[in-house]
mmCIF file with all atom_site columns, N, CA, C and O in Angstrom:
data_model
loop_
_atom_site.group_PDB
_atom_site.id
_atom_site.type_symbol
_atom_site.label_atom_id
_atom_site.label_alt_id
_atom_site.label_comp_id
_atom_site.label_asym_id
_atom_site.label_entity_id
_atom_site.label_seq_id
_atom_site.pdbx_PDB_ins_code
_atom_site.Cartn_x
_atom_site.Cartn_y
_atom_site.Cartn_z
_atom_site.occupancy
_atom_site.B_iso_or_equiv
_atom_site.pdbx_formal_charge
_atom_site.auth_seq_id
_atom_site.auth_comp_id
_atom_site.auth_asym_id
_atom_site.auth_atom_id
_atom_site.pdbx_PDB_model_num
ATOM 1   N N  . MET A 1 1  ? 141.715 130.971 9.772  1.00 54.00 ? 13 MET A N  1
ATOM 2   C CA . MET A 1 1  ? 142.924 130.667 9.106  1.00 54.00 ? 13 MET A CA 1
ATOM 3   C C  . MET A 1 1  ? 142.657 131.090 7.800  1.00 54.00 ? 13 MET A C  1
ATOM 4   O O  . MET A 1 1  ? 141.936 130.761 7.283  1.00 54.00 ? 13 MET A O  1
ATOM 5   N N  . SER A 1 2  ? 144.085 131.608 7.294  1.00 77.00 ? 14 SER A N  1
ATOM 6   C CA . SER A 1 2  ? 143.887 132.107 5.802  1.00 77.00 ? 14 SER A CA 1
ATOM 7   C C  . SER A 1 2  ? 143.897 130.829 5.133  1.00 77.00 ? 14 SER A C  1
ATOM 8   O O  . SER A 1 2  ? 144.463 130.016 5.349  1.00 77.00 ? 14 SER A O  1
ATOM 9   N N  . ALA A 1 3  ? 143.354 130.996 3.920  1.00 79.00 ? 15 ALA A N  1
ATOM 10  C CA . ALA A 1 3  ? 143.221 129.764 2.821  1.00 79.00 ? 15 ALA A CA 1
ATOM 11  C C  . ALA A 1 3  ? 144.671 129.451 2.675  1.00 79.00 ? 15 ALA A C  1
ATOM 12  O O  . ALA A 1 3  ? 144.501 128.332 2.481  1.00 79.00 ? 15 ALA A O  1
ATOM 13  N N  . ALA A 1 4  ? 145.292 130.543 2.207  1.00 88.00 ? 16 ALA A N  1
ATOM 14  C CA . ALA A 1 4  ? 146.737 130.065 1.785  1.00 88.00 ? 16 ALA A CA 1
ATOM 15  C C  . ALA A 1 4  ? 147.577 129.129 3.023  1.00 88.00 ? 16 ALA A C  1
ATOM 16  O O  . ALA A 1 4  ? 148.255 128.284 2.776  1.00 88.00 ? 16 ALA A O  1
ATOM 17  N N  . GLU A 1 5  ? 147.609 129.595 4.238  1.00 87.00 ? 17 GLU A N  1
ATOM 18  C CA . GLU A 1 5  ? 148.085 128.964 5.297  1.00 87.00 ? 17 GLU A CA 1
ATOM 19  C C  . GLU A 1 5  ? 147.387 127.366 5.461  1.00 87.00 ? 17 GLU A C  1
ATOM 20  O O  . GLU A 1 5  ? 148.387 126.376 5.691  1.00 87.00 ? 17 GLU A O  1
ATOM 21  N N  . LYS A 1 6  ? 146.164 127.394 5.367  1.00 86.00 ? 18 LYS A N  1
ATOM 22  C CA . LYS A 1 6  ? 145.298 126.228 5.578  1.00 86.00 ? 18 LYS A CA 1
ATOM 23  C C  . LYS A 1 6  ? 145.874 125.192 4.219  1.00 86.00 ? 18 LYS A C  1
ATOM 24  O O  . LYS A 1 6  ? 146.053 123.930 4.858  1.00 86.00 ? 18 LYS A O  1
ATOM 25  N N  . ALA A 1 7  ? 145.961 125.656 3.195  1.00 89.00 ? 19 ALA A N  1
ATOM 26  C CA . ALA A 1 7  ? 146.459 125.028 2.220  1.00 89.00 ? 19 ALA A CA 1
ATOM 27  C C  . ALA A 1 7  ? 147.683 124.253 2.181  1.00 89.00 ? 19 ALA A C  1
ATOM 28  O O  . ALA A 1 7  ? 147.888 123.071 1.870  1.00 89.00 ? 19 ALA A O  1
ATOM 29  N N  . LYS A 1 8  ? 148.513 125.144 2.891  1.00 91.00 ? 20 LYS A N  1
ATOM 30  C CA . LYS A 1 8  ? 150.145 124.718 3.048  1.00 91.00 ? 20 LYS A CA 1
ATOM 31  C C  . LYS A 1 8  ? 149.786 123.741 3.859  1.00 91.00 ? 20 LYS A C  1
ATOM 32  O O  . LYS A 1 8  ? 150.750 122.605 3.710  1.00 91.00 ? 20 LYS A O  1
ATOM 33  N N  . ALA A 1 9  ? 149.074 123.788 5.129  1.00 92.00 ? 21 ALA A N  1
ATOM 34  C CA . ALA A 1 9  ? 149.225 122.809 6.036  1.00 92.00 ? 21 ALA A CA 1
ATOM 35  C C  . ALA A 1 9  ? 148.680 121.408 5.578  1.00 92.00 ? 21 ALA A C  1
ATOM 36  O O  . ALA A 1 9  ? 149.136 120.325 5.475  1.00 92.00 ? 21 ALA A O  1
ATOM 37  N N  . LYS A 1 10 ? 147.744 121.577 4.767  1.00 93.00 ? 22 LYS A N  1
ATOM 38  C CA . LYS A 1 10 ? 147.314 120.066 4.232  1.00 93.00 ? 22 LYS A CA 1
ATOM 39  C C  . LYS A 1 10 ? 148.134 119.717 3.219  1.00 93.00 ? 22 LYS A C  1
ATOM 40  O O  . LYS A 1 10 ? 148.180 118.540 3.431  1.00 93.00 ? 22 LYS A O  1
ATOM 41  N N  . ALA A 1 11 ? 148.759 120.322 2.557  1.00 94.00 ? 23 ALA A N  1
ATOM 42  C CA . ALA A 1 11 ? 149.815 119.914 1.478  1.00 94.00 ? 23 ALA A CA 1
ATOM 43  C C  . ALA A 1 11 ? 150.810 119.241 2.298  1.00 94.00 ? 23 ALA A C  1
ATOM 44  O O  . ALA A 1 11 ? 151.172 117.914 1.599  1.00 94.00 ? 23 ALA A O  1
ATOM 45  N N  . GLU A 1 12 ? 151.308 119.858 3.289  1.00 95.00 ? 24 GLU A N  1
ATOM 46  C CA . GLU A 1 12 ? 152.550 119.365 4.018  1.00 95.00 ? 24 GLU A CA 1
ATOM 47  C C  . GLU A 1 12 ? 151.944 117.916 4.660  1.00 95.00 ? 24 GLU A C  1
ATOM 48  O O  . GLU A 1 12 ? 152.791 116.725 4.689  1.00 95.00 ? 24 GLU A O  1
ATOM 49  N N  . GLN A 1 13 ? 150.883 117.920 5.331  1.00 96.00 ? 25 GLN A N  1
ATOM 50  C CA . GLN A 1 13 ? 150.396 116.737 6.055  1.00 96.00 ? 25 GLN A CA 1
ATOM 51  C C  . GLN A 1 13 ? 150.153 115.701 5.091  1.00 96.00 ? 25 GLN A C  1
ATOM 52  O O  . GLN A 1 13 ? 150.823 114.371 5.234  1.00 96.00 ? 25 GLN A O  1
ATOM 53  N N  . THR A 1 14 ? 149.437 115.711 3.788  1.00 96.00 ? 26 THR A N  1
ATOM 54  C CA . THR A 1 14 ? 149.385 115.063 2.769  1.00 96.00 ? 26 THR A CA 1
ATOM 55  C C  . THR A 1 14 ? 150.762 114.406 2.133  1.00 96.00 ? 26 THR A C  1
ATOM 56  O O  . THR A 1 14 ? 150.882 113.260 2.025  1.00 96.00 ? 26 THR A O  1
ATOM 57  N N  . THR A 1 15 ? 151.553 115.390 1.903  1.00 96.00 ? 27 THR A N  1
ATOM 58  C CA . THR A 1 15 ? 153.138 115.039 1.363  1.00 96.00 ? 27 THR A CA 1
ATOM 59  C C  . THR A 1 15 ? 153.480 113.937 2.374  1.00 96.00 ? 27 THR A C  1
ATOM 60  O O  . THR A 1 15 ? 154.397 113.092 2.228  1.00 96.00 ? 27 THR A O  1
ATOM 61  N N  . GLY A 1 16 ? 153.590 114.414 3.539  1.00 96.00 ? 28 GLY A N  1
ATOM 62  C CA . GLY A 1 16 ? 154.240 113.670 4.807  1.00 96.00 ? 28 GLY A CA 1
ATOM 63  C C  . GLY A 1 16 ? 153.592 112.276 4.830  1.00 96.00 ? 28 GLY A C  1
ATOM 64  O O  . GLY A 1 16 ? 154.475 111.224 4.987  1.00 96.00 ? 28 GLY A O  1
ATOM 65  N N  . LYS A 1 17 ? 152.316 112.342 5.042  1.00 97.00 ? 29 LYS A N  1
ATOM 66  C CA . LYS A 1 17 ? 151.587 110.920 5.134  1.00 97.00 ? 29 LYS A CA 1
ATOM 67  C C  . LYS A 1 17 ? 152.164 109.972 3.888  1.00 97.00 ? 29 LYS A C  1
ATOM 68  O O  . LYS A 1 17 ? 152.379 108.872 4.212  1.00 97.00 ? 29 LYS A O  1
ATOM 69  N N  . ALA A 1 18 ? 152.252 110.577 2.814  1.00 97.00 ? 30 ALA A N  1
ATOM 70  C CA . ALA A 1 18 ? 152.407 109.743 1.638  1.00 97.00 ? 30 ALA A CA 1
ATOM 71  C C  . ALA A 1 18 ? 153.981 109.092 1.525  1.00 97.00 ? 30 ALA A C  1
ATOM 72  O O  . ALA A 1 18 ? 154.200 108.152 1.377  1.00 97.00 ? 30 ALA A O  1
ATOM 73  N N  . GLU A 1 19 ? 155.060 110.056 2.104  1.00 97.00 ? 31 GLU A N  1
ATOM 74  C CA . GLU A 1 19 ? 156.186 109.815 2.173  1.00 97.00 ? 31 GLU A CA 1
ATOM 75  C C  . GLU A 1 19 ? 156.580 108.700 3.015  1.00 97.00 ? 31 GLU A C  1
ATOM 76  O O  . GLU A 1 19 ? 157.131 107.830 3.121  1.00 97.00 ? 31 GLU A O  1
ATOM 77  N N  . LYS A 1 20 ? 155.766 109.097 4.147  1.00 97.00 ? 32 LYS A N  1
ATOM 78  C CA . LYS A 1 20 ? 155.873 108.075 5.291  1.00 97.00 ? 32 LYS A CA 1
ATOM 79  C C  . LYS A 1 20 ? 155.541 106.752 5.044  1.00 97.00 ? 32 LYS A C  1
ATOM 80  O O  . LYS A 1 20 ? 156.382 105.488 4.938  1.00 97.00 ? 32 LYS A O  1
ATOM 81  N N  . GLU A 1 21 ? 154.217 106.639 4.175  1.00 97.00 ? 33 GLU A N  1
ATOM 82  C CA . GLU A 1 21 ? 153.884 105.319 3.609  1.00 97.00 ? 33 GLU A CA 1
ATOM 83  C C  . GLU A 1 21 ? 154.790 104.583 2.603  1.00 97.00 ? 33 GLU A C  1
ATOM 84  O O  . GLU A 1 21 ? 154.878 103.350 2.701  1.00 97.00 ? 33 GLU A O  1
ATOM 85  N N  . VAL A 1 22 ? 155.228 105.298 1.420  1.00 97.00 ? 34 VAL A N  1
ATOM 86  C CA . VAL A 1 22 ? 156.234 104.824 0.707  1.00 97.00 ? 34 VAL A CA 1
ATOM 87  C C  . VAL A 1 22 ? 157.447 104.355 1.406  1.00 97.00 ? 34 VAL A C  1
ATOM 88  O O  . VAL A 1 22 ? 157.962 103.211 1.088  1.00 97.00 ? 34 VAL A O  1
ATOM 89  N N  . GLY A 1 23 ? 157.805 105.049 2.224  1.00 97.00 ? 35 GLY A N  1
ATOM 90  C CA . GLY A 1 23 ? 159.056 104.695 3.206  1.00 97.00 ? 35 GLY A CA 1
ATOM 91  C C  . GLY A 1 23 ? 158.750 103.198 3.812  1.00 97.00 ? 35 GLY A C  1
ATOM 92  O O  . GLY A 1 23 ? 159.556 102.420 3.604  1.00 97.00 ? 35 GLY A O  1
ATOM 93  N N  . ARG A 1 24 ? 157.792 103.376 4.492  1.00 97.00 ? 36 ARG A N  1
ATOM 94  C CA . ARG A 1 24 ? 157.312 101.754 5.400  1.00 97.00 ? 36 ARG A CA 1
ATOM 95  C C  . ARG A 1 24 ? 157.356 100.942 4.113  1.00 97.00 ? 36 ARG A C  1
ATOM 96  O O  . ARG A 1 24 ? 157.716 99.697  4.481  1.00 97.00 ? 36 ARG A O  1
ATOM 97  N N  . ALA A 1 25 ? 156.943 101.012 3.126  1.00 97.00 ? 37 ALA A N  1
ATOM 98  C CA . ALA A 1 25 ? 156.445 100.043 1.880  1.00 97.00 ? 37 ALA A CA 1
ATOM 99  C C  . ALA A 1 25 ? 157.694 99.539  1.497  1.00 97.00 ? 37 ALA A C  1
ATOM 100 O O  . ALA A 1 25 ? 157.756 98.330  1.011  1.00 97.00 ? 37 ALA A O  1
ATOM 101 N N  . VAL A 1 26 ? 158.874 100.228 1.120  1.00 97.00 ? 38 VAL A N  1
ATOM 102 C CA . VAL A 1 26 ? 159.860 99.909  0.561  1.00 97.00 ? 38 VAL A CA 1
ATOM 103 C C  . VAL A 1 26 ? 161.024 99.900  1.476  1.00 97.00 ? 38 VAL A C  1
ATOM 104 O O  . VAL A 1 26 ? 162.076 99.402  0.948  1.00 97.00 ? 38 VAL A O  1
ATOM 105 N N  . GLY A 1 27 ? 160.769 99.885  2.864  1.00 96.00 ? 39 GLY A N  1
ATOM 106 C CA . GLY A 1 27 ? 161.838 99.303  3.782  1.00 96.00 ? 39 GLY A CA 1
ATOM 107 C C  . GLY A 1 27 ? 162.844 100.566 4.048  1.00 96.00 ? 39 GLY A C  1
ATOM 108 O O  . GLY A 1 27 ? 163.635 100.358 4.650  1.00 96.00 ? 39 GLY A O  1
ATOM 109 N N  . ASN A 1 28 ? 162.432 101.846 3.617  1.00 96.00 ? 40 ASN A N  1
ATOM 110 C CA . ASN A 1 28 ? 163.408 102.692 3.559  1.00 96.00 ? 40 ASN A CA 1
ATOM 111 C C  . ASN A 1 28 ? 163.252 103.590 4.900  1.00 96.00 ? 40 ASN A C  1
ATOM 112 O O  . ASN A 1 28 ? 162.189 104.410 5.104  1.00 96.00 ? 40 ASN A O  1
ATOM 113 N N  . GLU A 1 29 ? 163.904 103.636 6.115  1.00 97.00 ? 41 GLU A N  1
ATOM 114 C CA . GLU A 1 29 ? 163.697 103.952 7.167  1.00 97.00 ? 41 GLU A CA 1
ATOM 115 C C  . GLU A 1 29 ? 163.798 105.703 7.289  1.00 97.00 ? 41 GLU A C  1
ATOM 116 O O  . GLU A 1 29 ? 162.829 106.394 7.885  1.00 97.00 ? 41 GLU A O  1
ATOM 117 N N  . ARG A 1 30 ? 164.893 106.197 6.386  1.00 97.00 ? 42 ARG A N  1
ATOM 118 C CA . ARG A 1 30 ? 165.084 107.523 6.479  1.00 97.00 ? 42 ARG A CA 1
ATOM 119 C C  . ARG A 1 30 ? 163.624 108.387 5.701  1.00 97.00 ? 42 ARG A C  1
ATOM 120 O O  . ARG A 1 30 ? 163.278 109.307 6.219  1.00 97.00 ? 42 ARG A O  1
ATOM 121 N N  . LEU A 1 31 ? 163.539 107.801 4.764  1.00 96.00 ? 43 LEU A N  1
ATOM 122 C CA . LEU A 1 31 ? 162.154 108.309 3.964  1.00 96.00 ? 43 LEU A CA 1
ATOM 123 C C  . LEU A 1 31 ? 161.011 108.317 4.865  1.00 96.00 ? 43 LEU A C  1
ATOM 124 O O  . LEU A 1 31 ? 160.302 109.250 5.160  1.00 96.00 ? 43 LEU A O  1
ATOM 125 N N  . GLU A 1 32 ? 160.837 107.200 5.614  1.00 97.00 ? 44 GLU A N  1
ATOM 126 C CA . GLU A 1 32 ? 159.853 107.274 6.663  1.00 97.00 ? 44 GLU A CA 1
ATOM 127 C C  . GLU A 1 32 ? 159.689 108.054 7.684  1.00 97.00 ? 44 GLU A C  1
ATOM 128 O O  . GLU A 1 32 ? 158.809 108.824 7.762  1.00 97.00 ? 44 GLU A O  1
ATOM 129 N N  . ALA A 1 33 ? 161.149 108.140 8.097  1.00 97.00 ? 45 ALA A N  1
ATOM 130 C CA . ALA A 1 33 ? 161.086 109.207 9.223  1.00 97.00 ? 45 ALA A CA 1
ATOM 131 C C  . ALA A 1 33 ? 160.878 110.884 8.670  1.00 97.00 ? 45 ALA A C  1
ATOM 132 O O  . ALA A 1 33 ? 160.289 111.554 9.349  1.00 97.00 ? 45 ALA A O  1
ATOM 133 N N  . ASP A 1 34 ? 161.407 111.000 7.437  1.00 96.00 ? 46 ASP A N  1
ATOM 134 C CA . ASP A 1 34 ? 161.253 112.405 6.857  1.00 96.00 ? 46 ASP A CA 1
ATOM 135 C C  . ASP A 1 34 ? 159.683 112.619 6.779  1.00 96.00 ? 46 ASP A C  1
ATOM 136 O O  . ASP A 1 34 ? 159.519 113.879 6.613  1.00 96.00 ? 46 ASP A O  1
ATOM 137 N N  . GLY A 1 35 ? 159.109 111.480 6.341  1.00 96.00 ? 47 GLY A N  1
ATOM 138 C CA . GLY A 1 35 ? 157.243 111.702 6.478  1.00 96.00 ? 47 GLY A CA 1
ATOM 139 C C  . GLY A 1 35 ? 156.891 112.197 7.435  1.00 96.00 ? 47 GLY A C  1
ATOM 140 O O  . GLY A 1 35 ? 156.149 112.863 7.414  1.00 96.00 ? 47 GLY A O  1
ATOM 141 N N  . VAL A 1 36 ? 157.068 111.308 8.687  1.00 97.00 ? 48 VAL A N  1
ATOM 142 C CA . VAL A 1 36 ? 156.725 111.776 9.843  1.00 97.00 ? 48 VAL A CA 1
ATOM 143 C C  . VAL A 1 36 ? 157.078 113.244 10.236 1.00 97.00 ? 48 VAL A C  1
ATOM 144 O O  . VAL A 1 36 ? 156.178 113.933 10.858 1.00 97.00 ? 48 VAL A O  1
ATOM 145 N N  . VAL A 1 37 ? 158.142 113.565 10.067 1.00 97.00 ? 49 VAL A N  1
ATOM 146 C CA . VAL A 1 37 ? 158.624 114.880 10.228 1.00 97.00 ? 49 VAL A CA 1
ATOM 147 C C  . VAL A 1 37 ? 157.772 116.035 9.431  1.00 97.00 ? 49 VAL A C  1
ATOM 148 O O  . VAL A 1 37 ? 157.179 116.829 9.949  1.00 97.00 ? 49 VAL A O  1
ATOM 149 N N  . ARG A 1 38 ? 157.761 115.461 8.309  1.00 96.00 ? 50 ARG A N  1
ATOM 150 C CA . ARG A 1 38 ? 156.804 116.659 7.170  1.00 96.00 ? 50 ARG A CA 1
ATOM 151 C C  . ARG A 1 38 ? 155.376 116.411 7.557  1.00 96.00 ? 50 ARG A C  1
ATOM 152 O O  . ARG A 1 38 ? 154.819 117.711 7.626  1.00 96.00 ? 50 ARG A O  1
ATOM 153 N N  . GLU A 1 39 ? 154.677 115.565 8.049  1.00 96.00 ? 51 GLU A N  1
ATOM 154 C CA . GLU A 1 39 ? 153.522 115.483 8.575  1.00 96.00 ? 51 GLU A CA 1
ATOM 155 C C  . GLU A 1 39 ? 153.049 116.022 9.938  1.00 96.00 ? 51 GLU A C  1
ATOM 156 O O  . GLU A 1 39 ? 152.357 116.970 9.994  1.00 96.00 ? 51 GLU A O  1
ATOM 157 N N  . SER A 1 40 ? 154.251 116.065 10.653 1.00 96.00 ? 52 SER A N  1
ATOM 158 C CA . SER A 1 40 ? 154.180 116.649 12.018 1.00 96.00 ? 52 SER A CA 1
ATOM 159 C C  . SER A 1 40 ? 154.353 118.235 11.947 1.00 96.00 ? 52 SER A C  1
ATOM 160 O O  . SER A 1 40 ? 153.570 118.995 12.461 1.00 96.00 ? 52 SER A O  1
ATOM 161 N N  . LYS A 1 41 ? 155.219 118.868 10.938 1.00 95.00 ? 53 LYS A N  1
ATOM 162 C CA . LYS A 1 41 ? 155.177 120.223 10.634 1.00 95.00 ? 53 LYS A CA 1
ATOM 163 C C  . LYS A 1 41 ? 153.742 120.637 9.990  1.00 95.00 ? 53 LYS A C  1
ATOM 164 O O  . LYS A 1 41 ? 153.339 121.998 10.506 1.00 95.00 ? 53 LYS A O  1
ATOM 165 N N  . GLY A 1 42 ? 153.181 119.772 9.088  1.00 94.00 ? 54 GLY A N  1
ATOM 166 C CA . GLY A 1 42 ? 151.985 120.035 8.652  1.00 94.00 ? 54 GLY A CA 1
ATOM 167 C C  . GLY A 1 42 ? 150.654 120.349 10.089 1.00 94.00 ? 54 GLY A C  1
ATOM 168 O O  . GLY A 1 42 ? 149.805 121.302 10.101 1.00 94.00 ? 54 GLY A O  1
ATOM 169 N N  . ASN A 1 43 ? 150.900 119.621 10.844 1.00 95.00 ? 55 ASN A N  1
ATOM 170 C CA . ASN A 1 43 ? 150.074 119.339 11.813 1.00 95.00 ? 55 ASN A CA 1
ATOM 171 C C  . ASN A 1 43 ? 150.218 120.684 12.844 1.00 95.00 ? 55 ASN A C  1
ATOM 172 O O  . ASN A 1 43 ? 149.123 121.171 13.307 1.00 95.00 ? 55 ASN A O  1
ATOM 173 N N  . LEU A 1 44 ? 151.539 121.093 13.152 1.00 94.00 ? 56 LEU A N  1
ATOM 174 C CA . LEU A 1 44 ? 151.847 122.221 13.937 1.00 94.00 ? 56 LEU A CA 1
ATOM 175 C C  . LEU A 1 44 ? 151.425 123.654 13.146 1.00 94.00 ? 56 LEU A C  1
ATOM 176 O O  . LEU A 1 44 ? 151.163 124.455 13.952 1.00 94.00 ? 56 LEU A O  1
ATOM 177 N N  . ARG A 1 45 ? 151.697 123.644 11.816 1.00 92.00 ? 57 ARG A N  1
ATOM 178 C CA . ARG A 1 45 ? 151.182 124.883 11.191 1.00 92.00 ? 57 ARG A CA 1
ATOM 179 C C  . ARG A 1 45 ? 149.677 124.863 11.351 1.00 92.00 ? 57 ARG A C  1
ATOM 180 O O  . ARG A 1 45 ? 149.146 125.995 11.649 1.00 92.00 ? 57 ARG A O  1
ATOM 181 N N  . ASP A 1 46 ? 148.877 123.695 10.997 1.00 91.00 ? 58 ASP A N  1
ATOM 182 C CA . ASP A 1 46 ? 147.207 123.932 11.371 1.00 91.00 ? 58 ASP A CA 1
ATOM 183 C C  . ASP A 1 46 ? 147.144 124.234 12.732 1.00 91.00 ? 58 ASP A C  1
ATOM 184 O O  . ASP A 1 46 ? 146.265 124.990 13.135 1.00 91.00 ? 58 ASP A O  1
ATOM 185 N N  . ALA A 1 47 ? 147.843 123.762 13.759 1.00 92.00 ? 59 ALA A N  1
ATOM 186 C CA . ALA A 1 47 ? 147.618 124.029 15.068 1.00 92.00 ? 59 ALA A CA 1
ATOM 187 C C  . ALA A 1 47 ? 147.967 125.494 15.406 1.00 92.00 ? 59 ALA A C  1
ATOM 188 O O  . ALA A 1 47 ? 146.849 126.346 15.874 1.00 92.00 ? 59 ALA A O  1
ATOM 189 N N  . LYS A 1 48 ? 148.877 126.020 14.783 1.00 90.00 ? 60 LYS A N  1
ATOM 190 C CA . LYS A 1 48 ? 148.927 127.182 14.822 1.00 90.00 ? 60 LYS A CA 1
ATOM 191 C C  . LYS A 1 48 ? 148.086 128.209 14.469 1.00 90.00 ? 60 LYS A C  1
ATOM 192 O O  . LYS A 1 48 ? 147.525 129.390 14.894 1.00 90.00 ? 60 LYS A O  1
ATOM 193 N N  . GLU A 1 49 ? 147.708 127.861 13.160 1.00 87.00 ? 61 GLU A N  1
ATOM 194 C CA . GLU A 1 49 ? 146.725 128.809 12.662 1.00 87.00 ? 61 GLU A CA 1
ATOM 195 C C  . GLU A 1 49 ? 145.245 128.700 13.248 1.00 87.00 ? 61 GLU A C  1
ATOM 196 O O  . GLU A 1 49 ? 144.529 129.662 13.548 1.00 87.00 ? 61 GLU A O  1
ATOM 197 N N  . SER A 1 50 ? 145.272 127.717 13.937 1.00 87.00 ? 62 SER A N  1
ATOM 198 C CA . SER A 1 50 ? 143.698 127.344 14.812 1.00 87.00 ? 62 SER A CA 1
ATOM 199 C C  . SER A 1 50 ? 143.875 128.308 15.853 1.00 87.00 ? 62 SER A C  1
ATOM 200 O O  . SER A 1 50 ? 142.736 128.740 16.191 1.00 87.00 ? 62 SER A O  1
ATOM 201 N N  . GLY A 1 51 ? 144.912 128.417 16.412 1.00 87.00 ? 63 GLY A N  1
ATOM 202 C CA . GLY A 1 51 ? 145.201 129.172 17.706 1.00 87.00 ? 63 GLY A CA 1
ATOM 203 C C  . GLY A 1 51 ? 144.933 130.502 17.387 1.00 87.00 ? 63 GLY A C  1
ATOM 204 O O  . GLY A 1 51 ? 144.269 131.211 18.201 1.00 87.00 ? 63 GLY A O  1
ATOM 205 N N  . LYS A 1 52 ? 145.467 131.030 16.092 1.00 85.00 ? 64 LYS A N  1
ATOM 206 C CA . LYS A 1 52 ? 145.291 132.360 15.945 1.00 85.00 ? 64 LYS A CA 1
ATOM 207 C C  . LYS A 1 52 ? 144.003 132.658 15.663 1.00 85.00 ? 64 LYS A C  1
ATOM 208 O O  . LYS A 1 52 ? 143.174 133.799 16.032 1.00 85.00 ? 64 LYS A O  1
ATOM 209 N N  . ASP A 1 53 ? 143.230 131.837 15.061 1.00 81.00 ? 65 ASP A N  1
ATOM 210 C CA . ASP A 1 53 ? 141.685 131.953 14.835 1.00 81.00 ? 65 ASP A CA 1
ATOM 211 C C  . ASP A 1 53 ? 140.992 132.139 16.140 1.00 81.00 ? 65 ASP A C  1
ATOM 212 O O  . ASP A 1 53 ? 140.200 132.941 16.181 1.00 81.00 ? 65 ASP A O  1
ATOM 213 N N  . ALA A 1 54 ? 141.295 131.253 16.945 1.00 82.00 ? 66 ALA A N  1
ATOM 214 C CA . ALA A 1 54 ? 140.439 131.183 18.312 1.00 82.00 ? 66 ALA A CA 1
ATOM 215 C C  . ALA A 1 54 ? 140.830 132.762 19.203 1.00 82.00 ? 66 ALA A C  1
ATOM 216 O O  . ALA A 1 54 ? 139.893 133.018 19.863 1.00 82.00 ? 66 ALA A O  1
ATOM 217 N N  . LEU A 1 55 ? 141.930 133.082 18.747 1.00 84.00 ? 67 LEU A N  1
ATOM 218 C CA . LEU A 1 55 ? 142.425 134.339 19.729 1.00 84.00 ? 67 LEU A CA 1
ATOM 219 C C  . LEU A 1 55 ? 141.442 135.636 18.762 1.00 84.00 ? 67 LEU A C  1
ATOM 220 O O  . LEU A 1 55 ? 141.229 136.657 19.757 1.00 84.00 ? 67 LEU A O  1
ATOM 221 N N  . LYS A 1 56 ? 141.341 135.265 17.725 1.00 80.00 ? 68 LYS A N  1
ATOM 222 C CA . LYS A 1 56 ? 140.761 136.487 16.879 1.00 80.00 ? 68 LYS A CA 1
ATOM 223 C C  . LYS A 1 56 ? 139.194 136.542 17.270 1.00 80.00 ? 68 LYS A C  1
ATOM 224 O O  . LYS A 1 56 ? 138.792 137.705 17.177 1.00 80.00 ? 68 LYS A O  1
ATOM 225 N N  . ASP A 1 57 ? 138.371 135.563 17.826 1.00 66.00 ? 69 ASP A N  1
ATOM 226 C CA . ASP A 1 57 ? 137.025 135.489 18.001 1.00 66.00 ? 69 ASP A CA 1
ATOM 227 C C  . ASP A 1 57 ? 136.941 136.200 19.577 1.00 66.00 ? 69 ASP A C  1
ATOM 228 O O  . ASP A 1 57 ? 136.875 136.641 20.137 1.00 66.00 ? 69 ASP A O  1
#
C-alpha cells in the first residue's frame, strides 16, 4: 500500500470515528451517521489497498 493512500485511509477512519462519537455525545443523529459513513469509507480504502498489495506479491 502506498504511504499516501494508507495515510488517507487512516485519516478518514480517525475523522469518521471522532465525528461519530461527537454526534453520539451531543445527540445529533445526522453527525453520527456521517461519521459512520466516513469511517466506513476509510475502512474500504484500506481494504482496497491491502488487496492491491496482496496481488502484487
